[in-house]
Amino acid sequence: MFSKETYIQRREKLMQEVGNGIIVLFGNADVPYNYPDNQYHFRQDSTFRYYFGLDVPMMVGILDIDNRQSYLFANDVDIDDIIWTGPMPLVKDMAAEVGVTQTALYADAAKTIQKAMASNRNIHYLKPYRSFTKLQIHEMMGLSISEIADKASHKLVLAVIKQRNKKEPQEIAELDKAFEIGYAMHTAAQQMCRPGESEQHIAGVMEGIARSMGQGLSFPTILTQHGEVLHNHKPCHILESGKLMLVDAGGENNEGYCSDHTRTSPVSGKFTQRQKDVYQIVVDCHDYALTVAKPGNTWKQVHLDTCKVMFEGLKALGLTKGNTEEAVAAGAHALFMPHGLGHMMGMDVHDMENLGQQYVGYDEETRPSTQFGLASLRMGRRLEEGFVITDEPGIYFIPDLIDLWKSQHLHEEFLNYEAIEKYKDFGGIRIEDDVIITADGSRFCGDKVIPYHVDELEEYLANRK
């Protein structure tokens, strides 16, 4: 938890931005795994934690903008709770730690909201992503489930995003700590990468590291020899010599900040020449993006320019042809990279995606595209100091997609399908790092780098224990 002044200032800034009425922020509740007392690991709502700092279930925060007051509604634990879970600080004491002096019972939140509604005050809340929060809004505000999303406050959404998009120095420090978890996870996976090892074992070790160093995984680990499946969450195979192991994984530290990295390693310890040729193109794309990731440039343009680097590299291998500018403008490159170059990072691995990616990663100047591939770019807006984004180019040979495009004669002037057919057994490669936008450029999160350049990666794998 940060200083109480941090949370006081954040709440004050939010109230100034929204203007009038009351803001209602719902903390998360425990969620049963398969029966009421067996629960998933608790994960607090990021926006509630950002403004109220408390990692405790069943809390509601209300900001009375007109009277400049912050309220926390929650119940103290009773003896039945204490027997099973141990004592907890009183709500008033937890509230004091984050600069809130006004506390009341959880049930009183509904009374406060209903009183404000009776006075025709504006009620600002965020669109819920959990069913329990929908029920809370339904019961406290008397809204039907179907109208809850439509009545969420767009003004509050924009105000929260404006504030959370630019990371404070203390948040940058936490993201650097989160990197340490990701570093330990990925280097452990690289050390275990060898023929005969199981994907499940490596994924399990990585999750254990995340649990031992923080709150656990920042998202379900992708660990697979089938890297052409972008979100392959089934680590069920035995590693085979000659294959590539793609690992996309990250951890969440104890303050709720995330890491997200991807590495692709040759199972045998050395790339084949064909693998090395494609892998080096991805390295070139990754490193090029870093050189132009700076305030003032739009990430959408960085994405497109990086795709040109990729297309040129594939052209040298005989897989693409024609004018690179025209090919990328037409979207021909998306056969190989049907996703975006990166997304915002922070307390969520896709930061604030629950608030609407079209608002987090875009603005009035830079709008989302509907073109295949480019439509999956989650972040396109102009970069600013304090943004934290992922740099994650990839090249994938997806047999079903290749067959579809070929059957439809798509982009035949740019794609050499005869040569591409020979790569349908290749798999996929992705390299990803978390990047902080600085005053005049960018830097990686953390003070180390998970090995990824060909020579250093092969040397690291050669020294596997």
Coordinates of C-alpha atoms in Angstrom, one line a residue:
M1 CA 0.0 0.0 0.0
F2 CA 1.2 3.5 -0.8
S3 CA 1.0 6.5 1.6
K4 CA -2.4 7.7 2.6
E5 CA -1.6 11.0 1.0
T6 CA -1.4 9.1 -2.3
Y7 CA -5.0 7.9 -2.1
I8 CA -6.3 11.2 -0.8
Q9 CA -4.7 13.0 -3.8
R10 CA -6.0 10.4 -6.3
R11 CA -9.5 10.6 -5.0
E12 CA -9.4 14.4 -5.0
K13 CA -8.2 14.5 -8.5
L14 CA -10.9 12.1 -9.6
M15 CA -13.6 14.2 -8.0
Q16 CA -12.3 17.3 -9.7
E17 CA -12.4 15.6 -13.1
V18 CA -15.9 14.2 -12.7
G19 CA -17.4 17.4 -11.4
N20 CA -20.5 16.7 -9.4
G21 CA -22.7 14.0 -7.8
I22 CA -21.3 10.8 -6.1
I23 CA -18.9 8.2 -7.4
V24 CA -19.5 4.6 -6.3
L25 CA -16.6 2.2 -6.6
F26 CA -17.2 -1.4 -5.8
G27 CA -14.5 -3.7 -4.4
N28 CA -14.7 -7.4 -5.4
A29 CA -16.2 -10.2 -3.4
D30 CA -14.9 -13.7 -2.8
V31 CA -15.9 -16.1 -5.6
P32 CA -16.7 -19.8 -4.8
Y33 CA -14.6 -22.4 -6.7
N34 CA -17.0 -25.3 -6.4
Y35 CA -18.8 -24.7 -3.1
P36 CA -19.2 -21.6 -0.9
D37 CA -16.3 -22.2 1.4
N38 CA -13.8 -23.3 -1.3
Q39 CA -13.0 -20.0 -3.0
Y40 CA -10.8 -18.8 -5.8
H41 CA -7.8 -16.7 -4.8
F42 CA -9.2 -13.2 -4.0
R43 CA -8.4 -10.5 -6.5
Q44 CA -9.4 -7.0 -5.7
D45 CA -10.9 -4.7 -8.4
S46 CA -8.0 -2.6 -9.7
T47 CA -9.8 0.7 -9.8
F48 CA -11.1 0.3 -6.2
R49 CA -7.6 -0.6 -5.1
Y50 CA -6.1 2.4 -7.0
Y51 CA -8.3 4.8 -5.1
F52 CA -8.8 3.1 -1.8
G53 CA -5.7 0.9 -1.5
L54 CA -7.3 -2.0 0.4
D55 CA -7.0 -5.6 -0.8
V56 CA -10.0 -6.8 1.2
P57 CA -13.3 -8.3 -0.1
M58 CA -16.8 -6.8 0.3
M59 CA -16.1 -3.1 0.4
V60 CA -17.8 -0.2 -1.3
G61 CA -16.2 3.2 -1.6
I62 CA -18.3 6.4 -2.2
L63 CA -16.9 9.8 -3.2
D64 CA -19.3 12.6 -2.5
I65 CA -18.0 15.1 -5.0
D66 CA -20.2 18.1 -3.9
N67 CA -19.1 17.8 -0.3
R68 CA -15.6 16.5 -0.9
Q69 CA -16.0 13.5 1.3
S70 CA -14.8 9.9 1.0
Y71 CA -16.7 7.1 2.6
L72 CA -15.9 3.4 3.1
F73 CA -18.6 0.9 3.6
A74 CA -17.7 -2.6 5.0
N75 CA -18.4 -4.8 8.0
D76 CA -16.0 -5.7 10.7
V77 CA -15.4 -9.4 11.1
D78 CA -17.2 -11.3 13.9
I79 CA -16.2 -14.2 16.1
D80 CA -17.4 -16.8 13.5
D81 CA -15.0 -15.2 10.9
I82 CA -12.2 -14.9 13.4
I83 CA -12.3 -18.6 14.3
W84 CA -11.7 -19.6 10.7
T85 CA -9.6 -16.8 9.3
G86 CA -8.1 -15.0 12.3
P87 CA -8.5 -11.4 13.5
M88 CA -8.7 -8.5 11.0
P89 CA -8.2 -4.8 11.6
L90 CA -11.3 -2.8 12.2
V91 CA -12.8 -1.1 9.1
K92 CA -12.2 2.4 10.6
D93 CA -8.5 1.5 11.1
M94 CA -8.1 0.2 7.6
A95 CA -9.8 3.3 6.3
A96 CA -7.6 5.6 8.3
E97 CA -4.5 4.0 6.6
V98 CA -5.8 5.3 3.2
G99 CA -7.0 8.7 4.5
V100 CA -10.7 7.9 4.9
T101 CA -12.4 9.1 8.1
Q102 CA -16.0 8.3 7.2
T103 CA -16.9 4.6 7.6
A104 CA -20.2 2.7 7.9
L105 CA -21.7 -0.7 7.6
Y106 CA -21.8 -2.3 4.2
A107 CA -25.6 -2.1 4.2
D108 CA -25.5 1.6 4.6
A109 CA -23.9 2.0 1.1
A110 CA -27.4 1.4 -0.4
K111 CA -29.0 4.0 1.9
T112 CA -26.4 6.6 0.9
I113 CA -26.8 5.9 -2.8
Q114 CA -30.6 5.9 -2.6
K115 CA -30.6 9.2 -0.7
A116 CA -28.5 10.7 -3.4
M117 CA -30.8 9.4 -6.1
A118 CA -33.8 10.8 -4.2
S119 CA -32.1 14.2 -4.4
N120 CA -31.6 13.8 -8.2
R121 CA -27.8 13.8 -7.8
N122 CA -25.7 12.2 -10.5
I123 CA -24.6 8.7 -9.6
H124 CA -21.4 7.7 -11.3
Y125 CA -20.3 4.0 -11.4
L126 CA -18.3 1.9 -13.8
K127 CA -19.7 -0.8 -16.0
P128 CA -19.3 -4.1 -14.0
Y129 CA -17.5 -7.1 -15.3
R130 CA -18.5 -9.5 -12.5
S131 CA -22.0 -10.8 -11.9
F132 CA -21.9 -10.1 -8.2
T133 CA -21.2 -6.5 -8.9
K134 CA -24.2 -6.4 -11.2
L135 CA -26.3 -7.7 -8.3
Q136 CA -25.0 -5.1 -6.0
I137 CA -25.9 -2.3 -8.4
H138 CA -29.3 -3.9 -9.0
E139 CA -30.1 -4.1 -5.2
M140 CA -28.6 -0.7 -4.2
M141 CA -29.8 1.4 -7.2
G142 CA -32.9 -0.5 -8.2
L143 CA -31.7 -0.9 -11.8
S144 CA -32.6 -3.9 -13.8
I145 CA -29.7 -6.1 -14.9
S146 CA -30.3 -5.2 -18.6
E147 CA -30.0 -1.4 -18.0
I148 CA -26.9 -1.4 -15.7
A149 CA -24.3 -1.2 -18.5
D150 CA -26.2 1.5 -20.3
K151 CA -26.4 3.7 -17.2
A152 CA -22.7 3.4 -16.3
S153 CA -20.9 6.7 -16.2
H154 CA -18.9 7.4 -19.4
K155 CA -17.5 10.5 -17.7
L156 CA -16.2 8.4 -14.9
V157 CA -14.6 6.0 -17.3
L158 CA -12.7 8.7 -19.1
A159 CA -11.6 10.3 -15.8
V160 CA -10.3 7.0 -14.4
I161 CA -8.4 6.2 -17.6
K162 CA -6.9 9.7 -17.8
Q163 CA -5.6 9.2 -14.3
R164 CA -4.5 5.6 -14.4
N165 CA -2.9 5.7 -17.9
K166 CA 0.0 7.8 -16.8
K167 CA 1.9 5.9 -14.1
E168 CA 3.2 7.7 -11.0
P169 CA 6.9 7.2 -10.1
Q170 CA 5.9 4.9 -7.2
E171 CA 3.9 2.8 -9.7
I172 CA 6.8 2.5 -12.0
A173 CA 8.8 1.2 -9.0
E174 CA 6.2 -1.4 -8.5
L175 CA 6.2 -2.4 -12.1
D176 CA 9.9 -2.8 -11.9
K177 CA 9.3 -5.2 -9.0
A178 CA 6.7 -7.1 -11.0
F179 CA 9.4 -7.5 -13.6
E180 CA 11.5 -9.4 -11.1
I181 CA 8.7 -12.0 -10.9
G182 CA 8.5 -12.3 -14.7
Y183 CA 12.3 -12.6 -14.9
A184 CA 12.4 -15.4 -12.4
M185 CA 9.5 -17.2 -14.2
H186 CA 10.9 -17.0 -17.7
T187 CA 14.5 -17.8 -16.9
A188 CA 13.3 -20.8 -15.0
A189 CA 11.3 -21.9 -18.0
Q190 CA 14.3 -21.4 -20.3
Q191 CA 16.5 -23.5 -17.9
M192 CA 13.9 -26.3 -18.0
C193 CA 13.4 -26.2 -21.8
R194 CA 14.8 -29.5 -23.1
P195 CA 13.5 -32.6 -25.0
G196 CA 11.5 -34.9 -22.8
E197 CA 10.3 -32.2 -20.3
S198 CA 6.6 -31.7 -20.0
E199 CA 4.9 -28.4 -20.8
Q200 CA 2.7 -28.8 -17.8
H201 CA 5.6 -29.2 -15.4
I202 CA 7.3 -26.0 -16.6
A203 CA 4.0 -24.1 -16.4
G204 CA 3.5 -25.4 -12.9
V205 CA 7.0 -24.3 -11.8
M206 CA 6.4 -20.9 -13.2
E207 CA 3.1 -20.5 -11.4
G208 CA 4.8 -21.6 -8.1
I209 CA 7.4 -18.8 -8.6
A210 CA 4.6 -16.3 -9.2
R211 CA 2.9 -17.4 -6.0
S212 CA 6.1 -17.4 -4.0
M213 CA 7.1 -13.9 -5.1
G214 CA 3.7 -12.1 -5.2
Q215 CA 0.0 -12.6 -5.6
G216 CA 0.3 -15.1 -8.4
L217 CA -0.1 -15.1 -12.2
S218 CA -1.1 -11.9 -13.9
F219 CA -3.0 -14.1 -16.5
P220 CA -3.2 -17.8 -17.3
T221 CA 0.2 -18.9 -18.7
I222 CA 0.6 -19.7 -22.4
L223 CA 3.3 -22.4 -22.7
T224 CA 3.3 -24.4 -25.9
Q225 CA 5.1 -25.9 -28.8
H226 CA 2.2 -24.8 -30.9
G227 CA 2.9 -21.1 -30.9
E228 CA 0.7 -20.5 -33.9
V229 CA -2.2 -20.8 -31.5
L230 CA -2.0 -17.3 -30.0
H231 CA -3.7 -18.0 -26.7
N232 CA -2.9 -21.7 -26.2
H233 CA -3.7 -22.4 -22.6
K234 CA -3.2 -26.2 -22.8
P235 CA 0.3 -27.1 -21.7
C236 CA -0.3 -30.9 -22.2
H237 CA 2.6 -32.0 -24.4
I238 CA 6.1 -33.3 -24.0
L239 CA 8.8 -31.0 -25.4
E240 CA 10.4 -32.4 -28.6
S241 CA 13.8 -31.7 -30.2
G242 CA 13.5 -29.4 -33.2
K243 CA 10.4 -27.6 -31.9
L244 CA 10.1 -24.1 -30.4
M245 CA 8.7 -23.5 -27.0
L246 CA 6.7 -20.3 -26.7
V247 CA 6.0 -19.0 -23.2
D248 CA 3.8 -16.0 -22.6
A249 CA 3.5 -15.4 -18.9
G250 CA 3.7 -12.9 -16.1
G251 CA 3.3 -12.3 -12.4
E252 CA 1.5 -9.9 -10.2
N253 CA 3.3 -8.4 -7.2
N254 CA 1.9 -7.9 -3.7
E255 CA 0.8 -4.3 -4.6
G256 CA -1.2 -5.6 -7.6
Y257 CA 1.1 -4.5 -10.4
C258 CA 1.7 -6.9 -13.3
S259 CA 4.4 -8.2 -15.7
D260 CA 3.9 -9.7 -19.1
H261 CA 6.7 -11.2 -21.2
T262 CA 7.0 -13.7 -24.0
R263 CA 10.0 -15.7 -25.0
T264 CA 10.4 -18.4 -27.7
S265 CA 13.2 -20.9 -27.2
P266 CA 14.5 -23.8 -29.3
V267 CA 13.8 -27.0 -27.3
S268 CA 17.1 -28.6 -28.5
G269 CA 19.1 -25.5 -27.3
K270 CA 19.9 -24.2 -30.8
F271 CA 17.8 -22.8 -33.6
T272 CA 17.7 -24.6 -36.9
Q273 CA 18.7 -22.2 -39.8
R274 CA 15.0 -21.9 -40.8
Q275 CA 14.0 -21.1 -37.2
K276 CA 16.8 -18.6 -36.8
D277 CA 15.9 -16.8 -40.0
V278 CA 12.3 -16.2 -38.9
Y279 CA 13.3 -15.6 -35.2
Q280 CA 15.8 -12.9 -36.2
I281 CA 13.0 -11.0 -38.1
V282 CA 11.0 -10.9 -34.9
V283 CA 14.0 -9.7 -32.9
D284 CA 14.5 -7.0 -35.5
C285 CA 10.8 -5.9 -35.2
H286 CA 11.0 -6.0 -31.4
D287 CA 14.1 -3.9 -31.2
Y288 CA 13.0 -1.5 -34.0
A289 CA 9.8 -0.7 -32.0
L290 CA 12.0 0.2 -29.0
T291 CA 13.9 2.8 -31.0
V292 CA 10.7 4.7 -31.9
A293 CA 8.7 4.2 -28.7
K294 CA 8.9 7.8 -27.4
P295 CA 6.5 10.6 -26.5
G296 CA 4.8 12.2 -29.5
N297 CA 4.7 9.1 -31.7
T298 CA 1.4 7.1 -32.0
W299 CA 1.7 3.4 -31.1
K300 CA -0.5 2.7 -34.1
Q301 CA 2.2 4.1 -36.4
V302 CA 4.9 2.3 -34.5
H303 CA 2.8 -0.9 -35.1
L304 CA 2.5 -0.3 -38.8
D305 CA 6.2 0.6 -39.3
T306 CA 7.2 -2.5 -37.3
C307 CA 5.0 -4.6 -39.7
K308 CA 6.9 -3.1 -42.6
V309 CA 10.2 -4.3 -41.0
M310 CA 8.6 -7.8 -40.7
F311 CA 7.3 -7.8 -44.3
E312 CA 10.8 -6.8 -45.6
G313 CA 12.4 -9.6 -43.6
L314 CA 9.9 -12.2 -44.9
K315 CA 10.5 -10.9 -48.4
A316 CA 14.2 -11.7 -48.0
L317 CA 13.1 -15.3 -47.2
G318 CA 10.9 -15.4 -50.4
L319 CA 7.6 -15.6 -48.4
T320 CA 6.3 -12.1 -49.4
K321 CA 6.7 -9.9 -52.5
G322 CA 5.7 -6.6 -53.9
N323 CA 5.6 -3.1 -52.5
T324 CA 6.0 -3.2 -48.7
E325 CA 4.1 0.1 -48.1
E326 CA 1.2 -1.1 -50.2
A327 CA 1.2 -4.6 -48.6
V328 CA 1.0 -3.3 -45.1
A329 CA -1.6 -0.7 -46.0
A330 CA -3.7 -3.5 -47.5
G331 CA -3.2 -5.7 -44.4
A332 CA -1.3 -8.6 -46.2
H333 CA 1.2 -8.8 -43.3
A334 CA -1.6 -9.9 -40.9
L335 CA -1.4 -13.4 -42.3
F336 CA 1.8 -13.7 -40.2
M337 CA 0.9 -11.3 -37.3
P338 CA -2.9 -11.1 -36.8
H339 CA -2.5 -9.2 -33.5
G340 CA -1.4 -5.8 -32.4
L341 CA 2.1 -4.8 -31.3
G342 CA 1.1 -4.2 -27.7
H343 CA -1.3 -3.0 -25.0
M344 CA -1.3 -0.9 -21.9
M345 CA 0.2 -2.4 -18.7
G346 CA -0.3 -1.6 -15.0
M347 CA -2.5 -3.0 -12.3
D348 CA -4.1 -5.1 -15.0
V349 CA -2.1 -7.1 -17.5
H350 CA -4.3 -5.4 -20.2
D351 CA -4.7 -2.3 -18.2
M352 CA -8.3 -1.1 -17.6
E353 CA -9.6 -3.3 -20.4
N354 CA -12.8 -3.7 -18.4
L355 CA -13.4 0.0 -18.9
G356 CA -13.3 -0.4 -22.7
Q357 CA -10.2 -0.8 -24.8
Q358 CA -11.5 1.8 -27.3
Y359 CA -11.1 4.4 -24.5
V360 CA -7.9 3.1 -22.9
G361 CA -5.8 2.6 -26.0
Y362 CA -7.5 5.1 -28.3
D363 CA -8.8 8.7 -28.2
E364 CA -10.4 11.2 -30.6
E365 CA -7.2 11.6 -32.6
T366 CA -6.4 7.9 -33.0
R367 CA -9.3 5.6 -33.7
P368 CA -9.5 1.7 -33.8
S369 CA -9.4 0.0 -37.2
T370 CA -11.7 -2.6 -38.6
Q371 CA -9.1 -4.2 -40.8
F372 CA -8.2 -7.8 -40.0
G373 CA -5.1 -7.8 -37.7
L374 CA -5.0 -4.1 -37.2
A375 CA -8.4 -4.4 -35.5
S376 CA -6.7 -6.4 -32.8
L377 CA -4.3 -3.5 -31.9
R378 CA -5.4 -2.8 -28.3
M379 CA -3.2 0.4 -28.0
G380 CA -2.9 3.0 -30.8
R381 CA -2.9 6.4 -29.2
R382 CA -0.1 8.9 -29.0
L383 CA 2.5 8.0 -26.5
E384 CA 3.1 10.0 -23.3
E385 CA 5.7 9.9 -20.6
G386 CA 4.5 7.5 -17.9
F387 CA 2.7 5.1 -20.3
V388 CA 3.7 1.5 -19.8
I389 CA 3.1 -0.7 -22.9
T390 CA 4.0 -4.1 -24.2
D391 CA 6.3 -4.5 -27.2
E392 CA 5.3 -7.9 -28.6
P393 CA 5.8 -8.6 -32.3
G394 CA 5.4 -12.2 -33.6
I395 CA 5.4 -14.3 -36.7
Y396 CA 3.0 -17.2 -36.9
F397 CA 2.2 -19.8 -39.6
I398 CA -1.4 -20.7 -38.9
P399 CA -2.4 -23.5 -41.3
D400 CA -6.2 -22.8 -41.3
L401 CA -5.6 -19.1 -41.9
I402 CA -3.2 -19.8 -44.7
D403 CA -5.6 -22.3 -46.3
L404 CA -8.5 -19.8 -46.0
W405 CA -6.6 -16.8 -47.5
K406 CA -5.1 -19.0 -50.3
S407 CA -8.6 -20.4 -51.2
Q408 CA -9.9 -16.8 -51.4
H409 CA -6.9 -15.6 -53.4
L410 CA -6.3 -12.9 -50.8
H411 CA -3.3 -10.6 -51.4
E412 CA -1.8 -12.8 -54.0
E413 CA 0.2 -9.9 -55.3
F414 CA 2.0 -9.7 -51.9
L415 CA 2.1 -13.3 -50.6
N416 CA 4.1 -16.2 -52.1
Y417 CA 1.7 -19.0 -51.1
E418 CA 3.8 -21.7 -52.7
A419 CA 6.7 -20.9 -50.3
I420 CA 4.4 -20.2 -47.4
E421 CA 2.9 -23.7 -47.7
K422 CA 6.3 -25.2 -46.7
Y423 CA 6.1 -23.4 -43.4
K424 CA 2.7 -24.7 -42.3
D425 CA 4.5 -27.0 -39.8
F426 CA 6.6 -24.2 -38.4
G427 CA 4.5 -23.0 -35.4
G428 CA 4.9 -19.4 -34.1
I429 CA 7.4 -17.0 -32.5
R430 CA 6.7 -14.1 -30.2
I431 CA 9.0 -11.8 -28.2
E432 CA 7.5 -9.5 -25.6
D433 CA 8.7 -7.0 -23.1
D434 CA 7.1 -4.4 -20.9
V435 CA 8.2 -0.9 -21.9
I436 CA 8.1 2.4 -19.9
I437 CA 7.8 5.6 -21.9
T438 CA 10.3 8.1 -20.5
A439 CA 10.7 11.8 -21.2
D440 CA 12.7 11.3 -24.3
G441 CA 12.4 7.6 -25.2
S442 CA 11.7 4.3 -23.5
R443 CA 13.2 1.6 -21.3
F444 CA 12.4 -1.9 -20.2
C445 CA 10.7 -2.5 -16.9
G446 CA 13.3 -3.8 -14.5
D447 CA 17.1 -3.7 -14.6
K448 CA 17.8 -7.0 -16.3
V449 CA 16.7 -8.5 -19.6
I450 CA 15.3 -12.0 -20.1
P451 CA 17.6 -13.5 -22.8
Y452 CA 16.2 -13.2 -26.3
H453 CA 18.9 -12.2 -28.8
V454 CA 20.0 -15.4 -30.7
D455 CA 23.6 -15.6 -29.5
E456 CA 22.8 -14.8 -25.8
L457 CA 19.7 -17.1 -25.8
E458 CA 21.6 -20.1 -27.3
E459 CA 24.5 -19.5 -24.8
Y460 CA 22.0 -19.3 -21.9
L461 CA 20.4 -22.5 -23.0
A462 CA 23.7 -24.2 -23.4
N463 CA 24.3 -23.6 -19.7
R464 CA 21.1 -25.2 -18.6
K465 CA 21.6 -27.1 -15.3

